[in-house]
Coordinates of C-alpha atoms in Angstrom, one line a residue:
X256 CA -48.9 37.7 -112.4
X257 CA -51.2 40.4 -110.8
X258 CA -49.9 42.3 -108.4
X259 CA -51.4 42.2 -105.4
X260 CA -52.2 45.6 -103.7
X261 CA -50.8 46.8 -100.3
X262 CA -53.9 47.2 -99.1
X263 CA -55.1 43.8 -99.5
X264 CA -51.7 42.4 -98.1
X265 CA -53.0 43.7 -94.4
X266 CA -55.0 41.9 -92.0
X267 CA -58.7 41.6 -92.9
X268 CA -57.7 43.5 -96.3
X269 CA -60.0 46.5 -97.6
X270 CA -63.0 45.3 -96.2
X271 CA -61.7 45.8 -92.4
X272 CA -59.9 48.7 -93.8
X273 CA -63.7 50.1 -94.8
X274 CA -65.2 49.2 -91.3
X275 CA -62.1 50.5 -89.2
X276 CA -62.9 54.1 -91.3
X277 CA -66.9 53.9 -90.4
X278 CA -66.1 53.2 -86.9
X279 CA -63.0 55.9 -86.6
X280 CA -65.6 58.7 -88.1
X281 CA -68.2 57.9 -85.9
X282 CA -66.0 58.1 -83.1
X283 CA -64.5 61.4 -84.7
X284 CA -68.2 62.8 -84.4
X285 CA -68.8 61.7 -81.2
X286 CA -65.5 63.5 -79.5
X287 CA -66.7 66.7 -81.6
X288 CA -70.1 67.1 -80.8
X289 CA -69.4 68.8 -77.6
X290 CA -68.1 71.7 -79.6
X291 CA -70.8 71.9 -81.9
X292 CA -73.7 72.9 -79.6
X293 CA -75.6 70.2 -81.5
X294 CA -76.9 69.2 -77.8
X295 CA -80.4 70.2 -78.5
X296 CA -82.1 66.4 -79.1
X297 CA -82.7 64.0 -76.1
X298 CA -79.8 60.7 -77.9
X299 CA -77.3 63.9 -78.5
X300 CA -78.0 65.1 -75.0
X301 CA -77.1 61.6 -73.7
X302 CA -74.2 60.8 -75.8
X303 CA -72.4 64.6 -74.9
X304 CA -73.0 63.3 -71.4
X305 CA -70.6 60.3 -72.6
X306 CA -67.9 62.2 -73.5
X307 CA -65.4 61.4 -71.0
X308 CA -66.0 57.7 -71.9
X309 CA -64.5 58.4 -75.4
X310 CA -61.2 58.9 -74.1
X311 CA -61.0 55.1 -73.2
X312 CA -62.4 54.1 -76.4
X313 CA -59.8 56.4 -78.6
X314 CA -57.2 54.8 -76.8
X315 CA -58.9 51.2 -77.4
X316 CA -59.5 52.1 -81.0
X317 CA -55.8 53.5 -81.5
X318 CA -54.4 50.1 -80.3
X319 CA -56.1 47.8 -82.6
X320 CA -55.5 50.5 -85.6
X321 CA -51.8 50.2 -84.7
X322 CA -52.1 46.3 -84.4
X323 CA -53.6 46.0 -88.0
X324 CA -51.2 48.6 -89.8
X325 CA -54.0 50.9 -90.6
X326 CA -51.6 53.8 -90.1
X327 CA -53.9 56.8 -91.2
X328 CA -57.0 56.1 -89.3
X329 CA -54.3 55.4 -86.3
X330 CA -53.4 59.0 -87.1
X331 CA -56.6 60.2 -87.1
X332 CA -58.0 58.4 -83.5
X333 CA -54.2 59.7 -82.0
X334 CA -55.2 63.0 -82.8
X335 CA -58.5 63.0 -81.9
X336 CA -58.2 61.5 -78.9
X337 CA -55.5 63.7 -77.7
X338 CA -58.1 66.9 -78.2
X339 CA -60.2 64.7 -75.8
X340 CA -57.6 64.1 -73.4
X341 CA -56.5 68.3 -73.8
X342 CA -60.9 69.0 -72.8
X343 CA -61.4 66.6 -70.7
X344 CA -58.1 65.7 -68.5
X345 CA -57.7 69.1 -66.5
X346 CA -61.0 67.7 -64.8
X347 CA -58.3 65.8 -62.4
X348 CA -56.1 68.9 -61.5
X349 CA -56.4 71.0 -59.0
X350 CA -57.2 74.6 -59.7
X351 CA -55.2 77.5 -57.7
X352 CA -57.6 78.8 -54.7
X353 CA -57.2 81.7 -52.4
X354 CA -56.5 80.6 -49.0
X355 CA -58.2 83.3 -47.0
X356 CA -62.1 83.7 -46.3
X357 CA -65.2 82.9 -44.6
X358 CA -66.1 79.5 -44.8
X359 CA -69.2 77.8 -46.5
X360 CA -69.8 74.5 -46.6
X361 CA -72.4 73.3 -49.2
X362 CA -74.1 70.1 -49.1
X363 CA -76.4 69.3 -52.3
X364 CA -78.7 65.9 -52.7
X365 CA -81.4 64.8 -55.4
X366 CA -83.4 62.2 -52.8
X367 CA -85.4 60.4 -55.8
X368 CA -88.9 61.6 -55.4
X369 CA -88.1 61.6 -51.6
X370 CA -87.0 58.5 -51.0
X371 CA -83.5 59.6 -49.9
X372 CA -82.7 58.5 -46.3
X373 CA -83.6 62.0 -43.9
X374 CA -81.5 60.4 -41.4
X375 CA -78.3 59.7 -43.8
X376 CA -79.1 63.4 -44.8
X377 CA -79.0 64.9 -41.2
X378 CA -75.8 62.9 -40.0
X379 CA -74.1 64.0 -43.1
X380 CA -74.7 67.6 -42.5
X381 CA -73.9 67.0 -38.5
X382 CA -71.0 65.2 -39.1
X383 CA -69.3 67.7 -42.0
X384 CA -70.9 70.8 -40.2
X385 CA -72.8 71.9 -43.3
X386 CA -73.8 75.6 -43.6
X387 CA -76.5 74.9 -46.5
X388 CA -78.2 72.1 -48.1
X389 CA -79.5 72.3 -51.4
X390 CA -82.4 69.1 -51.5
X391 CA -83.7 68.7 -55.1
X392 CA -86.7 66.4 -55.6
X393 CA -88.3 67.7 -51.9
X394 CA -91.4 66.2 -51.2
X395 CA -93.5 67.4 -48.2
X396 CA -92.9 64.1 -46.4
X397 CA -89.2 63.9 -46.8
X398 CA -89.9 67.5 -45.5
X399 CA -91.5 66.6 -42.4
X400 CA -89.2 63.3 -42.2
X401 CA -85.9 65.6 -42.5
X402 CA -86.9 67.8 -39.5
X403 CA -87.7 64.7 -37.4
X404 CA -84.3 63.4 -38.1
X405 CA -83.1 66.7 -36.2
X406 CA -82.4 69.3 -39.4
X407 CA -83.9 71.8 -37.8
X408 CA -81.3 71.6 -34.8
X409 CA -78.4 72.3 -37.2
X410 CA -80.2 73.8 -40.3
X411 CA -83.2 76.0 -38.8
X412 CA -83.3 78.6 -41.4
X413 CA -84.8 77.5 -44.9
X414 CA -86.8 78.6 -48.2
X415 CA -88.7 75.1 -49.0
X416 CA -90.6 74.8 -52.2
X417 CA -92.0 71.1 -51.4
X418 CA -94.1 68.9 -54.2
X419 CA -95.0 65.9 -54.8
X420 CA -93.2 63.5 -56.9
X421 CA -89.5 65.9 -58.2
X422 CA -91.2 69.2 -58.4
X423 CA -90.2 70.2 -54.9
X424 CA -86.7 71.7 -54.1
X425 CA -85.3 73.3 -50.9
X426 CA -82.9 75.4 -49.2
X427 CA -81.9 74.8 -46.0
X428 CA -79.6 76.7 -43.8
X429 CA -77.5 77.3 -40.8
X430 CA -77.5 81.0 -41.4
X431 CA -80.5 83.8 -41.4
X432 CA -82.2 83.2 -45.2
X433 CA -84.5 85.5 -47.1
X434 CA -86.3 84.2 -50.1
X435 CA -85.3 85.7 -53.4
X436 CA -86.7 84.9 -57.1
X437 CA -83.3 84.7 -59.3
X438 CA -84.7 82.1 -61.8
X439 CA -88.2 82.3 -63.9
X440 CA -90.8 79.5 -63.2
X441 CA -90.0 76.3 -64.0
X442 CA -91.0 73.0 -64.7
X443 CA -89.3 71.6 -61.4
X444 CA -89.0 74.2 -58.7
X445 CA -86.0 76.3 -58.4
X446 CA -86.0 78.8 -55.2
X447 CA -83.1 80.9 -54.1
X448 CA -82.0 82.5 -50.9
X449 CA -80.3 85.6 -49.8
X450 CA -77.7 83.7 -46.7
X451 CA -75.9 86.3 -44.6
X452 CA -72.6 84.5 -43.9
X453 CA -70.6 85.4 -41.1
X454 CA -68.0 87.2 -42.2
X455 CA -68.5 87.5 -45.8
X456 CA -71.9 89.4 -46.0
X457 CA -74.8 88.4 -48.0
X458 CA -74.1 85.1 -50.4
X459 CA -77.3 84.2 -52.7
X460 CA -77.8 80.6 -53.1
X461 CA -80.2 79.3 -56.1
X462 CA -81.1 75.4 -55.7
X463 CA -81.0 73.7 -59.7
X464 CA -83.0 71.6 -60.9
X465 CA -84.0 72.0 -64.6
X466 CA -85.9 69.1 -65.9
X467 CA -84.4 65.7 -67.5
X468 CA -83.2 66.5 -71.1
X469 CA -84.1 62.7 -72.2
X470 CA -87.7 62.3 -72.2
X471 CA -89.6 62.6 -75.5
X472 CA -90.5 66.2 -75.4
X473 CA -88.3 67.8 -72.5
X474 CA -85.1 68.7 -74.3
X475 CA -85.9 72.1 -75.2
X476 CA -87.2 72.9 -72.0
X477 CA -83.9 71.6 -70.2
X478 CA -82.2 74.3 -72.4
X479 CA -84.3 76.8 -72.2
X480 CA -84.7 76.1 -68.2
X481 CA -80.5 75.9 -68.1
X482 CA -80.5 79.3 -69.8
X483 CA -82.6 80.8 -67.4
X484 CA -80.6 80.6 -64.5
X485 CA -78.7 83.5 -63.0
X486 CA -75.4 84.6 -64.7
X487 CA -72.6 85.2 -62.2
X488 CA -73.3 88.4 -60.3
X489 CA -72.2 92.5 -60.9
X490 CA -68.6 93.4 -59.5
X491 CA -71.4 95.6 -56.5
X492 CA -73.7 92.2 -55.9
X493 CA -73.3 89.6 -53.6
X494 CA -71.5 86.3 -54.9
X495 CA -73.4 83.7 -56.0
X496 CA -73.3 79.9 -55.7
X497 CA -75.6 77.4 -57.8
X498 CA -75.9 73.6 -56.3
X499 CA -77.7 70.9 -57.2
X500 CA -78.9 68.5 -60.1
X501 CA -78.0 69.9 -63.3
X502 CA -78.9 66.8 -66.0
X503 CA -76.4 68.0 -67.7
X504 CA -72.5 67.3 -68.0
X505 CA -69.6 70.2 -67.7
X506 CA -69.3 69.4 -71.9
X507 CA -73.2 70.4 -72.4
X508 CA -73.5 73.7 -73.9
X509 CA -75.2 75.6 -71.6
X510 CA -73.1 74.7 -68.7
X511 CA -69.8 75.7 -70.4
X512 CA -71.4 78.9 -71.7
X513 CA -72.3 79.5 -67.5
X514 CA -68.7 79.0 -67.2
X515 CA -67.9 81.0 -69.8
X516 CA -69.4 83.6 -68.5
X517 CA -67.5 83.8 -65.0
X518 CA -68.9 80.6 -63.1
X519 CA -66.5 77.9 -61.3
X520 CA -67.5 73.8 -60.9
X521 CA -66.7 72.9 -57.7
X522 CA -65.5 69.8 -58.7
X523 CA -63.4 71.0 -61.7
X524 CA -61.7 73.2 -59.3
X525 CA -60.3 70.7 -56.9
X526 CA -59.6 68.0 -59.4
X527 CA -62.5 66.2 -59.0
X528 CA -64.1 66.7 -62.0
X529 CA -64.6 63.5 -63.7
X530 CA -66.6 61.9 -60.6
X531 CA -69.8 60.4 -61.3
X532 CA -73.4 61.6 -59.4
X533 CA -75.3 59.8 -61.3
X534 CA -76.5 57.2 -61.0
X535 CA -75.4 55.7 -58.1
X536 CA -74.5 52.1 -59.8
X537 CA -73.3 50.9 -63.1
X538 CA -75.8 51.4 -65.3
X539 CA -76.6 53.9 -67.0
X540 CA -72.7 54.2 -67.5
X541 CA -72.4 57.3 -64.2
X542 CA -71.9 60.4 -65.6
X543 CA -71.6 63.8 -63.9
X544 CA -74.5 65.8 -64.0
X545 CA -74.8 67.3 -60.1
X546 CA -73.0 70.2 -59.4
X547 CA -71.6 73.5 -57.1
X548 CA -70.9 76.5 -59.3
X549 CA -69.3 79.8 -57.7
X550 CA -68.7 83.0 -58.7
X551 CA -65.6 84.5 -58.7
X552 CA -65.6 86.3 -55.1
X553 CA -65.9 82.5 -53.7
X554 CA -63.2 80.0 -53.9
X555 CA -63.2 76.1 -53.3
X556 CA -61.5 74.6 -50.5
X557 CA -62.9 70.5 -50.9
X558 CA -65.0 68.3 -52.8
X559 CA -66.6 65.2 -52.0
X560 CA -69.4 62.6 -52.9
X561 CA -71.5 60.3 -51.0
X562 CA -73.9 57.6 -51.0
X563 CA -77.2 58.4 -50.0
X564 CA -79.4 55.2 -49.0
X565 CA -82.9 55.0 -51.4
X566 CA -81.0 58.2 -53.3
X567 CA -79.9 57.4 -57.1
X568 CA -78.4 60.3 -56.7
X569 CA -75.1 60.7 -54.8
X570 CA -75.0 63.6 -52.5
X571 CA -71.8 66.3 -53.1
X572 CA -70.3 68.3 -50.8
X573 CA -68.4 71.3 -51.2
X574 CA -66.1 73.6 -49.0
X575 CA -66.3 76.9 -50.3
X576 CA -64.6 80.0 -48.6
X577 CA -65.6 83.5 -49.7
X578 CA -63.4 86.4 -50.4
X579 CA -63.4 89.0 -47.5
X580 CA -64.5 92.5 -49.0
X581 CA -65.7 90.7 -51.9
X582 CA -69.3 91.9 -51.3
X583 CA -71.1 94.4 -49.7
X584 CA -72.0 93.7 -46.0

């Protein structure tokens, strides 16, 4: 009698075996590429901006593996996904901060080609007694629109690059602001601000928004326009902050090589690191792509999102405190 093989005696016998070893490499790749710095084409872009979803699926993966005794790819998804869990997981703690400083509070919205409600803006930066807005996506009406809403009550200092359709960005804020030119020009506009805080000196300010990574010919610009932006400042300089709509994820490469270099995410900081900006539904699956990055003279007190009416962006909100003595005055 022929003896039949052990691999043939499990469920769905070698041909499942085959498929559960495709699947389990492709998944393999996908929870690598992060680490790669492979991100340089638009469906690698968008699938690096997935990564937190994998976690999920390793786990789904890993259960079914156990389920039909296929104990080495088990193995291999257990092990994978625990490097995914080690990456992505300390996204929900909350980082050490220093509990002394001048406080900054920093508001930052895309309003989707201006359609963002001013007056949702405004009460959100009454109501949380917001020091600066960062407003990607700033087109001359929404402009005009914010100030009739009352911005200019509570934000009356600002360095506005308006445009139609997403070109435009701003700064707004409650604090004198002198126009500085920290990043190269860009496809979107990108302005930054010197902002003398009380109490902390100057604090410059640059307002992101390289373009999407996902259209047919933009990916190389989104690098090269990620890479452009400031590194985090000399010990002598003034500290830096960078808010606003990144289009990429904290596992793209050029934002972990910005932190890397010295920067801190806002939301990574206060364990708030794996909530979605964008967009502001279910579909595309939300990922988080809008951010407040400090340098190391400025800590992070808060984070928080919001929903901003005719925004597919959600708005994020950061308290920020800034090291006395840090900086010059």
């Amino acid at each position: 009698m022929q003896q039949v093989r052990e691999e043939d005696r499990k469920p769905g016998g070698g041909v499942l075996t085959a498929f559960g070893a495709l699947v389990t490499a492709v998944f393999v790749v996908w929870a690598v590429l992060p680490l790669t710095g492979l991100d340089t084409h638009r469906y690698v872009i968008a699938l690096v901006s997935l990564t937190p979803y994998a976690v999920p699926c390793g786990a789904l993966l890993l259960v079914v593996a156990l389920m039909l005794r296929r104990w080495l790819i088990a193995l291999v998804v257990a092990l994978t996904t625990a490097g995914l869990v080690v990456g992505v997981a300390p996204r929900a703690l909350t980082d050490e901060q220093p509990a002394e400083g001048a406080p900054l509070r920093m508001l930052s919205i895309n309003t989707h080609l201006g359609e963002a409600s001013p007056e949702r803006i405004v009460d959100l930066v009454r109501t949380h007694r917001v020091d600066v807005l960062s407003v990607q996506e700033l087109t001359p009406g929404l402009a005009a629109a914010l100030d009739r809403a009352g911005l200019t009550d509570v934000l009356p200092h600002r360095v506005y690059q308006p445009a139609p359709g997403g070109e435009g960005t701003g700064i707004a804020s409650r604090f004198p602001a002198a126009p500085l030119s920290l990043v190269p020009e860009t496809t979107l506009n990108q302005p930054s601000a010197r902002i003398d805080v009380p109490g902390a000196g100057p604090v410059e300010v640059v307002a992101v928004h390289p373009i999407y990574p996902v259209g047919a010919d933009t990916a190389g610009a989104w690098s090269r326009e990620l890479a452009a932006l400031p590194d985090p400042p000399a010990e002598d300089a003034p500290p830096r902050v960078l808010a606003g709509d990144f289009n990429a994820t904290l596992d793209h490469t050029r934002v972990r090589a910005m932190l890397g270099r010295g920067y801190t995410d806002a939301a990574d900081a206060t364990g708030s690191g794996l909530l979605p900006t964008w967009p502001d539904g279910w579909f595309p699956p939300p990922v988080t792509i809008d951010h407040v990055l400090v340098s190391e003279d400025i800590g992070v007190r808060g984070y928080r999102t919001y929903e901003v009416p005719g925004a597919d962006h959600r708005a994020i909100l950061a308290d920020l405190v800034v090291t006395p003595g840090g900086t010059p005055g």
